[in-house]
PDB file of C-alpha atoms in Angstrom:
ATOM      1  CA  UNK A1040      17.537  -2.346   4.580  1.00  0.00           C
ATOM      2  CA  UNK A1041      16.647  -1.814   1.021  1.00  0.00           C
ATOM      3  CA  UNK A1042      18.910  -2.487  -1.831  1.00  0.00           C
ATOM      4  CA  UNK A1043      17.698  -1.753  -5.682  1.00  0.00           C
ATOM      5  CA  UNK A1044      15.132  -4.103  -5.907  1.00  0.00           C
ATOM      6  CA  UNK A1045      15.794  -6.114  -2.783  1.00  0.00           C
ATOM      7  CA  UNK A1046      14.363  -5.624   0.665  1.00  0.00           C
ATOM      8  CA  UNK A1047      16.486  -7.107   3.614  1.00  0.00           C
ATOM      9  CA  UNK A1048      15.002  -8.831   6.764  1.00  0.00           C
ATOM     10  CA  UNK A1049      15.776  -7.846  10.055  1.00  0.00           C
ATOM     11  CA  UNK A1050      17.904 -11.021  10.431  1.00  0.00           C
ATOM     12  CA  UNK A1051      19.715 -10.567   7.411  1.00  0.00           C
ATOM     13  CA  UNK A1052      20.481  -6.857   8.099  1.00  0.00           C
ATOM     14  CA  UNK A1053      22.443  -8.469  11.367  1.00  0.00           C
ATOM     15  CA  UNK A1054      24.067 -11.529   9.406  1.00  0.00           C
ATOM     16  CA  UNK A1055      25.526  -8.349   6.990  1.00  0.00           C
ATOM     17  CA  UNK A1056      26.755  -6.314   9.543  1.00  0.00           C
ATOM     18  CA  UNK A1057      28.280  -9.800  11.110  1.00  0.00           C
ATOM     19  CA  UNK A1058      29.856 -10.662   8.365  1.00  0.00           C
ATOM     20  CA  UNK A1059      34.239 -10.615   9.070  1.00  0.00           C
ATOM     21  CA  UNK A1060      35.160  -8.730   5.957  1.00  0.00           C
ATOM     22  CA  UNK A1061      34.105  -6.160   3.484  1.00  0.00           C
ATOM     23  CA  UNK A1062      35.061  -9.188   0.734  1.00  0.00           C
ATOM     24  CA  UNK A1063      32.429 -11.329   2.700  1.00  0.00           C
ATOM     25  CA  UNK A1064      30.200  -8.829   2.417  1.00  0.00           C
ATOM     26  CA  UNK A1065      30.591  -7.732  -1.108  1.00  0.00           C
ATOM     27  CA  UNK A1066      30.267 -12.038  -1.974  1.00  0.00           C
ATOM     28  CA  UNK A1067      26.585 -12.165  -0.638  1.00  0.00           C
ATOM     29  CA  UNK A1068      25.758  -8.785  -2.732  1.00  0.00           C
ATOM     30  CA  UNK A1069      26.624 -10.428  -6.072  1.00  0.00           C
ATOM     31  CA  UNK A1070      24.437 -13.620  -4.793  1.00  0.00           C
ATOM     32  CA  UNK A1071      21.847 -11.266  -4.467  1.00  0.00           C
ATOM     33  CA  UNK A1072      22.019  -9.614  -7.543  1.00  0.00           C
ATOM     34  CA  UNK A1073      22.362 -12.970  -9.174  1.00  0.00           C
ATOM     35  CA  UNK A1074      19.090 -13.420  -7.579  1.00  0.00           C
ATOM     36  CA  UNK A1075      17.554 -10.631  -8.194  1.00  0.00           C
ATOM     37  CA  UNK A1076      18.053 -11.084 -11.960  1.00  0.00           C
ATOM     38  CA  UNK A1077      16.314 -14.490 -12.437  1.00  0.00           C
ATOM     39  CA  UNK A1078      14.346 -15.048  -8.634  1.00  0.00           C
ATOM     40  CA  UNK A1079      12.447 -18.066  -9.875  1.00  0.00           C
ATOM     41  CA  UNK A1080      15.790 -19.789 -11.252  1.00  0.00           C
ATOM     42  CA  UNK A1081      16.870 -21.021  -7.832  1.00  0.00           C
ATOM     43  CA  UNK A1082      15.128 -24.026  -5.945  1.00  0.00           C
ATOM     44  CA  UNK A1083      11.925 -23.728  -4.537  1.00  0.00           C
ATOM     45  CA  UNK A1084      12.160 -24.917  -0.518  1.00  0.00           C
ATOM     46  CA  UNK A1085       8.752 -24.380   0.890  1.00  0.00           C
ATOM     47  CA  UNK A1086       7.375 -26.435   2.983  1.00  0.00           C
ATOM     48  CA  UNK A1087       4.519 -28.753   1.806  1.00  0.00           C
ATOM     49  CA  UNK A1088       1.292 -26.377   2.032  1.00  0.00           C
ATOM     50  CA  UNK A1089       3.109 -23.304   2.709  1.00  0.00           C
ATOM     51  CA  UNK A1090       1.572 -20.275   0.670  1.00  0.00           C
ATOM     52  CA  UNK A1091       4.982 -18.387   1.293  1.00  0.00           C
ATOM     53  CA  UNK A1092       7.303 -18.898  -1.710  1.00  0.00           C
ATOM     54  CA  UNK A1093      10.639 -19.438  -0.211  1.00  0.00           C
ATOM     55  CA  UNK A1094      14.151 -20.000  -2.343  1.00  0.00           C
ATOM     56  CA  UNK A1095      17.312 -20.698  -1.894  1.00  0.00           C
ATOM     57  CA  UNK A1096      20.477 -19.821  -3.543  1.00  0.00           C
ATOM     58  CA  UNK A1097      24.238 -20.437  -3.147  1.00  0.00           C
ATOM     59  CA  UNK A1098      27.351 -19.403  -3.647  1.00  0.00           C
ATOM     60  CA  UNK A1099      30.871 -20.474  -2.958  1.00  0.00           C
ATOM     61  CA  UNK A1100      31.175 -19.356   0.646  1.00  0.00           C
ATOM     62  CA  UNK A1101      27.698 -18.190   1.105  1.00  0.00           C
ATOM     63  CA  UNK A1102      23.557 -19.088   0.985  1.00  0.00           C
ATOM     64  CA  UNK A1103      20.479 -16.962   1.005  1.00  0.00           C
ATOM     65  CA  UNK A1104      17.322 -17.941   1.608  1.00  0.00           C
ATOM     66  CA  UNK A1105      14.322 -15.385   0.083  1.00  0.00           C
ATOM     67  CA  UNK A1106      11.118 -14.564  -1.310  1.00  0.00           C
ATOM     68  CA  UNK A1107      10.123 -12.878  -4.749  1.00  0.00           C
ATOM     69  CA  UNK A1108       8.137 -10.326  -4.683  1.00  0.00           C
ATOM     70  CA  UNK A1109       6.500  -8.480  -7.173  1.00  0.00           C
ATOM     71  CA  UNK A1110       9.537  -6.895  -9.024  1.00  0.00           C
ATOM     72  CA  UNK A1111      11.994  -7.825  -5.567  1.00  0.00           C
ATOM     73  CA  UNK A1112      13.271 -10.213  -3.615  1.00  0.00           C
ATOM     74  CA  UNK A1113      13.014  -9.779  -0.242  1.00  0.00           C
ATOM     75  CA  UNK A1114      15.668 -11.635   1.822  1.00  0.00           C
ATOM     76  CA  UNK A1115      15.223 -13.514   4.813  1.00  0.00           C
ATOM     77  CA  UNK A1116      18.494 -15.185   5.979  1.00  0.00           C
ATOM     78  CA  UNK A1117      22.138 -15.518   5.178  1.00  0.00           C
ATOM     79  CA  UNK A1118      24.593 -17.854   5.878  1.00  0.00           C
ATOM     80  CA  UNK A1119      28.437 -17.842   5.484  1.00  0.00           C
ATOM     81  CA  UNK A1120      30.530 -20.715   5.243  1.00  0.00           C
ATOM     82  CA  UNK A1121      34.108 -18.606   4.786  1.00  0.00           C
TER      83      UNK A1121
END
């Protein structure tokens, strides 16, 4: 799934369609976009000696977890607490 910027992973893809409401939904796409505007503003949670660079960021009822990429973000998980 690509969004503007944003690639999804296959696990995230699943999580979205998941999701209970279009609300839910529509809550991790603004997270996104947050991210997407500033990737490097949200923690760094790599392991030590990793090469990937992997962030997290939260909202209220939801987390991602991603990776920038050259101009993107590509997304790798995403968990709802709602």
């Amino acid at each position: 799934m690509h969004r503007r910027g944003t690639v999804f992973e296959e696990l995230a893809v699943e999580v979205m369609a998941e999701l209970p409401t279009d609300e839910a939904r529509c809550e991790v796409l603004e997270l996104v976009e947050l991210v997407r505007a500033d990737p490097r503003g949200w923690p760094d949670v790599r392991d030590p000696g990793s090469v990937e660079e992997i962030r997290e960021a939260f909202g209220s009822r939801c987390w991602i977890q991603f990776m920038p990429q050259a101009g993107a973000v590509e997304v790798r998980e995403i968990g709802w607490a709602g």
